[in-house]
Each structure stands twice: as C-alpha cells, then as structure tokens.
mmCIF file of C-alpha atoms and ligand atoms in Angstrom:
data_model
loop_
_atom_site.group_PDB
_atom_site.id
_atom_site.type_symbol
_atom_site.label_atom_id
_atom_site.label_comp_id
_atom_site.label_asym_id
_atom_site.label_seq_id
_atom_site.Cartn_x
_atom_site.Cartn_y
_atom_site.Cartn_z
ATOM 1 C CA MET A 1 140.723 17.697 182.618
ATOM 2 C CA THR A 2 138.456 18.790 179.775
ATOM 3 C CA THR A 3 135.881 16.086 179.176
ATOM 4 C CA PRO A 4 137.066 13.911 176.293
ATOM 5 C CA GLN A 5 134.442 12.810 173.771
ATOM 6 C CA THR A 6 136.328 9.834 172.370
ATOM 7 C CA LEU A 7 138.732 7.168 173.596
ATOM 8 C CA ASP A 8 141.421 8.702 171.363
ATOM 9 C CA ASP A 9 141.023 12.084 173.119
ATOM 10 C CA LEU A 10 141.222 10.315 176.456
ATOM 11 C CA ARG A 11 144.350 8.419 175.385
ATOM 12 C CA GLN A 12 145.993 11.737 174.459
ATOM 13 C CA GLN A 13 145.146 13.154 177.880
ATOM 14 C CA LEU A 14 146.585 10.100 179.593
ATOM 15 C CA ILE A 15 149.830 10.327 177.604
ATOM 16 C CA GLN A 16 150.347 13.898 178.809
ATOM 17 C CA TRP A 17 149.239 13.351 182.413
ATOM 18 C CA LYS A 18 151.947 13.185 185.109
ATOM 19 C CA GLY A 19 149.709 13.346 188.186
ATOM 20 C CA ILE A 20 151.464 10.567 190.137
ATOM 21 C CA ASP A 21 155.110 9.538 190.459
ATOM 22 C CA ILE A 22 154.756 6.272 188.510
ATOM 23 C CA ALA A 23 153.393 8.300 185.567
ATOM 24 C CA LYS A 24 156.888 9.812 185.334
ATOM 25 C CA THR A 25 158.772 6.517 185.527
ATOM 26 C CA SER A 26 156.655 4.162 183.407
ATOM 27 C CA ASN A 27 154.679 4.222 180.165
ATOM 28 C CA PRO A 28 150.970 4.969 179.984
ATOM 29 C CA VAL A 29 148.871 1.851 179.362
ATOM 30 C CA PRO A 30 145.446 2.966 178.154
ATOM 31 C CA GLY A 31 142.534 0.577 177.734
ATOM 32 C CA ASP A 32 142.275 -1.363 174.502
ATOM 33 C CA GLY A 33 139.611 -3.104 172.457
ATOM 34 C CA ASN A 34 136.184 -2.495 171.011
ATOM 35 C CA PRO A 35 134.991 1.061 171.765
ATOM 36 C CA LYS A 36 131.406 -0.175 171.379
ATOM 37 C CA ALA A 37 131.839 -3.232 173.581
ATOM 38 C CA ALA A 38 128.912 -4.305 175.745
ATOM 39 C CA ILE A 39 131.391 -5.807 178.198
ATOM 40 C CA VAL A 40 134.457 -4.201 179.779
ATOM 41 C CA PHE A 41 137.123 -6.084 181.772
ATOM 42 C CA VAL A 42 138.958 -4.049 184.409
ATOM 43 C CA GLY A 43 142.302 -5.262 185.807
ATOM 44 C CA GLU A 44 144.520 -3.860 188.539
ATOM 45 C CA ALA A 45 147.580 -2.234 186.955
ATOM 46 C CA PRO A 46 150.007 -2.997 184.112
ATOM 47 C CA GLY A 47 152.953 -5.325 184.635
ATOM 48 C CA GLN A 48 156.332 -5.342 182.904
ATOM 49 C CA ARG A 49 155.167 -6.599 179.507
ATOM 50 C CA GLU A 50 152.219 -4.185 179.476
ATOM 51 C CA ASP A 51 154.580 -1.314 180.310
ATOM 52 C CA GLU A 52 156.870 -2.343 177.436
ATOM 53 C CA LEU A 53 154.094 -2.658 174.862
ATOM 54 C CA GLY A 54 151.706 0.032 176.146
ATOM 55 C CA LYS A 55 148.785 -2.426 176.061
ATOM 56 C CA PRO A 56 146.838 -4.081 178.880
ATOM 57 C CA PHE A 57 147.022 -7.824 179.571
ATOM 58 C CA VAL A 58 149.701 -8.837 177.071
ATOM 59 C CA GLY A 59 151.848 -10.905 179.493
ATOM 60 C CA GLN A 60 151.172 -14.235 181.225
ATOM 61 C CA ALA A 61 147.945 -13.061 182.885
ATOM 62 C CA GLY A 62 146.831 -11.743 179.490
ATOM 63 C CA LYS A 63 147.372 -15.153 177.909
ATOM 64 C CA LEU A 64 145.097 -16.686 180.507
ATOM 65 C CA LEU A 65 142.549 -13.912 179.948
ATOM 66 C CA ASP A 66 142.590 -14.742 176.203
ATOM 67 C CA GLU A 67 141.914 -18.409 177.048
ATOM 68 C CA LEU A 68 139.090 -17.417 179.375
ATOM 69 C CA LEU A 69 137.539 -15.248 176.661
ATOM 70 C CA ALA A 70 137.903 -18.030 174.098
ATOM 71 C CA SER A 71 136.172 -20.449 176.508
ATOM 72 C CA ILE A 72 132.950 -18.440 176.016
ATOM 73 C CA ASP A 73 133.576 -17.730 172.316
ATOM 74 C CA LEU A 74 134.778 -14.167 172.790
ATOM 75 C CA LYS A 75 137.809 -12.515 171.249
ATOM 76 C CA ARG A 76 139.680 -9.446 172.408
ATOM 77 C CA GLU A 77 138.128 -7.509 169.530
ATOM 78 C CA ASP A 78 134.667 -8.186 170.990
ATOM 79 C CA VAL A 79 135.427 -6.651 174.392
ATOM 80 C CA TYR A 80 137.262 -3.725 175.942
ATOM 81 C CA ILE A 81 140.078 -4.349 178.429
ATOM 82 C CA THR A 82 141.531 -1.786 180.808
ATOM 83 C CA ASN A 83 143.006 -1.298 184.280
ATOM 84 C CA VAL A 84 142.236 0.768 187.365
ATOM 85 C CA VAL A 85 145.807 2.134 187.437
ATOM 86 C CA LYS A 86 147.236 3.069 184.031
ATOM 87 C CA PHE A 87 150.955 2.855 184.916
ATOM 88 C CA ARG A 88 153.134 0.027 186.187
ATOM 89 C CA PRO A 89 153.832 0.073 189.938
ATOM 90 C CA PRO A 90 157.546 -0.790 190.350
ATOM 91 C CA GLU A 91 158.445 -4.409 191.247
ATOM 92 C CA ASN A 92 154.799 -5.291 190.568
ATOM 93 C CA ARG A 93 153.807 -4.060 194.022
ATOM 94 C CA ASP A 94 150.126 -3.419 194.746
ATOM 95 C CA PRO A 95 148.910 -0.031 193.565
ATOM 96 C CA THR A 96 148.511 2.410 196.462
ATOM 97 C CA PRO A 97 145.142 3.955 197.410
ATOM 98 C CA GLU A 98 146.511 7.300 196.111
ATOM 99 C CA GLU A 99 147.447 5.788 192.732
ATOM 100 C CA LYS A 100 144.036 4.181 192.410
ATOM 101 C CA ALA A 101 142.213 7.399 193.354
ATOM 102 C CA ALA A 102 144.351 9.508 191.007
ATOM 103 C CA CYS A 103 143.697 7.174 188.036
ATOM 104 C CA LEU A 104 139.993 6.644 188.723
ATOM 105 C CA PRO A 105 138.809 9.570 186.547
ATOM 106 C CA PHE A 106 140.408 7.875 183.510
ATOM 107 C CA LEU A 107 138.466 4.681 184.193
ATOM 108 C CA GLN A 108 135.257 6.624 184.790
ATOM 109 C CA LEU A 109 135.693 8.525 181.522
ATOM 110 C CA GLU A 110 136.423 5.315 179.579
ATOM 111 C CA LEU A 111 133.232 3.794 180.972
ATOM 112 C CA ALA A 112 131.219 6.955 180.255
ATOM 113 C CA ILE A 113 132.331 6.866 176.600
ATOM 114 C CA ILE A 114 131.833 3.113 176.081
ATOM 115 C CA ARG A 115 128.661 2.736 178.175
ATOM 116 C CA PRO A 116 128.914 -1.059 178.583
ATOM 117 C CA LYS A 117 126.100 -3.247 179.906
ATOM 118 C CA VAL A 118 128.435 -5.408 181.969
ATOM 119 C CA ILE A 119 131.677 -4.530 183.772
ATOM 120 C CA VAL A 120 133.922 -7.378 184.896
ATOM 121 C CA PRO A 121 136.309 -6.320 187.682
ATOM 122 C CA LEU A 122 139.263 -8.720 187.790
ATOM 123 C CA GLY A 123 140.356 -9.105 191.397
ATOM 124 C CA ARG A 124 139.870 -7.031 194.524
ATOM 125 C CA HIS A 125 141.536 -3.791 193.423
ATOM 126 C CA ALA A 126 139.081 -3.446 190.541
ATOM 127 C CA LEU A 127 136.115 -4.751 192.531
ATOM 128 C CA THR A 128 136.481 -2.097 195.235
ATOM 129 C CA GLN A 129 136.180 0.673 192.636
ATOM 130 C CA PHE A 130 132.542 -0.418 192.273
ATOM 131 C CA PHE A 131 131.599 -1.929 195.640
ATOM 132 C CA THR A 132 133.614 -0.985 198.702
ATOM 133 C CA ASN A 133 132.177 -3.442 201.186
ATOM 134 C CA ILE A 134 132.389 -6.837 199.550
ATOM 135 C CA SER A 135 135.289 -9.226 199.158
ATOM 136 C CA ILE A 136 136.242 -10.900 195.902
ATOM 137 C CA THR A 137 135.865 -14.259 197.690
ATOM 138 C CA ASP A 138 132.172 -13.511 198.277
ATOM 139 C CA ALA A 139 131.459 -11.617 195.067
ATOM 140 C CA HIS A 140 133.145 -13.645 192.306
ATOM 141 C CA GLY A 141 131.089 -15.438 189.692
ATOM 142 C CA LYS A 142 127.753 -13.672 190.238
ATOM 143 C CA PRO A 143 126.205 -10.557 188.712
ATOM 144 C CA ARG A 144 125.230 -7.533 190.821
ATOM 145 C CA LYS A 145 123.175 -4.678 189.487
ATOM 146 C CA LEU A 146 124.807 -1.259 189.760
ATOM 147 C CA THR A 147 121.995 0.513 187.871
ATOM 148 C CA ASP A 148 119.022 -0.700 185.807
ATOM 149 C CA SER A 149 121.188 -0.918 182.705
ATOM 150 C CA LEU A 150 124.563 -1.877 184.202
ATOM 151 C CA SER A 151 125.685 -5.051 185.984
ATOM 152 C CA ILE A 152 128.974 -5.825 187.663
ATOM 153 C CA PHE A 153 130.203 -9.420 187.311
ATOM 154 C CA PRO A 154 133.402 -9.828 189.396
ATOM 155 C CA LEU A 155 135.990 -12.497 188.650
ATOM 156 C CA TYR A 156 139.216 -13.489 190.365
ATOM 157 C CA HIS A 157 142.296 -11.894 188.826
ATOM 158 C CA PRO A 158 143.870 -14.196 186.192
ATOM 159 C CA ALA A 159 147.362 -13.570 187.664
ATOM 160 C CA ALA A 160 146.172 -15.056 190.973
ATOM 161 C CA ALA A 161 145.110 -18.205 189.123
ATOM 162 C CA LEU A 162 148.372 -18.691 187.214
ATOM 163 C CA HIS A 163 149.952 -20.786 189.956
ATOM 164 C CA ASN A 164 146.830 -22.006 191.702
ATOM 165 C CA PRO A 165 144.982 -24.812 189.866
ATOM 166 C CA ASN A 166 141.920 -24.588 192.145
ATOM 167 C CA LEU A 167 141.527 -20.887 191.513
ATOM 168 C CA LYS A 168 142.056 -21.458 187.805
ATOM 169 C CA GLN A 169 139.236 -23.983 187.759
ATOM 170 C CA THR A 170 136.972 -21.559 189.639
ATOM 171 C CA LEU A 171 137.871 -18.828 187.165
ATOM 172 C CA PHE A 172 136.840 -20.998 184.202
ATOM 173 C CA GLU A 173 133.596 -21.966 185.972
ATOM 174 C CA ASP A 174 132.855 -18.306 186.736
ATOM 175 C CA MET A 175 133.595 -17.428 183.123
ATOM 176 C CA LYS A 176 131.055 -20.009 182.035
ATOM 177 C CA ALA A 177 128.520 -18.368 184.347
ATOM 178 C CA LEU A 178 129.418 -15.001 182.785
ATOM 179 C CA GLY A 179 128.840 -16.448 179.301
ATOM 180 C CA LYS A 180 125.408 -17.691 180.389
ATOM 181 C CA PHE A 181 124.589 -14.311 181.971
ATOM 182 C CA LEU A 182 125.564 -12.510 178.736
ATOM 183 C CA ARG A 183 123.274 -14.756 176.677
ATOM 184 C CA GLU A 184 120.252 -14.149 178.937
HETATM 185 N N1 URA B 1 147.548 -7.477 185.398
HETATM 186 C C1 URA B 1 146.687 -6.446 185.391
HETATM 187 O O1 URA B 1 145.963 -6.215 186.345
HETATM 188 N N2 URA B 1 146.639 -5.700 184.311
HETATM 189 C C2 URA B 1 147.379 -5.919 183.256
HETATM 190 O O2 URA B 1 147.249 -5.169 182.307
HETATM 191 C C3 URA B 1 148.261 -7.011 183.273
HETATM 192 C C4 URA B 1 148.334 -7.773 184.364
#
C-alpha cells in the first residue's frame, strides 16, 4: 500500500483491495463522518444494511448509536465512525483473527489521517485492537491513556444492548461518562 494522504485516497485503496475472501463477496464499508473529528467510534464489522449501503452503522445498531450520540448532544457529523473489519462477514458471524489483522492497516491509516484525541472501541473486537489483555466487562465506561494526546474510552457494542435492557442502561450511563470526559 502506498501511504494515502487523505481519507478519499484511503477509500479508493479499500475499494480496490481484495486481500481477504470476504472482500470478494461483499461491498467495502469505509469509515464515515467528520475527517477532523476529535472522537472516533470503532465498531466490529458491517452487517447486512451496512453492506447494502456501503456505510457503517446504518442498521438497528446504528440507530441506537445515533440515540447514544444524541444523548450527549453529538451528531454523526461531529464524529467519525468506522469498523475494524471493512467487509461483512457472512451470516453476521464474528470476524476471524485473520480478517481483523488483514484490515487493521486501514484502521491505522484512518486514525493516522484523522488524529483524534479520543477513540471509542465498541465491543471486544475493537477493544482488543488497542489493548490485548483487558476485557470489555472490565474496561467499559472509563478512559485509558494510550499516549499523552490520545485516550481510549471503550463502550459495549450497541448491537449487544439491543435485546438486553440492563446493558442498554449501562451503555447510556457510560455514554454520559464519555460526555463528561470530553468536556473536561
Ligand atoms: N455493527 C458494527 O460493528 N458495525 C457496523 O457498521 C454495524 C453494526
């Protein structure tokens, strides 16, 4: 890969890339949102709706993510939203370690271009791209410094909360804590 300078260059590279099998059977779903965002949300992998529309978090989990953002007065246009894996795993299975490793350079390049202050991994697949030895159960709802100028603030994945009212409540509480952290 030549190093892309802009998100548009990176999107073009992703469209042409066929490095894993699911890149040949599904549509590329690049990140979306404000290229100058101070905060980036990172999900797991696209689902059916995302595959159809080529945009991240546009299905049921995306609706909940919109509500979570609105709960701290943020809109999609204020943030950047992306996934670890840029293609839909069939039957919504978990992405494999190989798929995650193969797609990681795209995430790293997105982050290098945007240079956010806060990254919010949604769920364990995204969390383990930043910290390998902690669980989402222990890490959710609190900031951790990755470098002096970059914090990681993990949240549960919105899809996990869709059918679990307790988790949904925790997610909204954690989001409130994120809002407070962003204001500080
Ligand atoms: N779940 C994800 O992890 N990403 C999406 O884009 C949609 C649902």
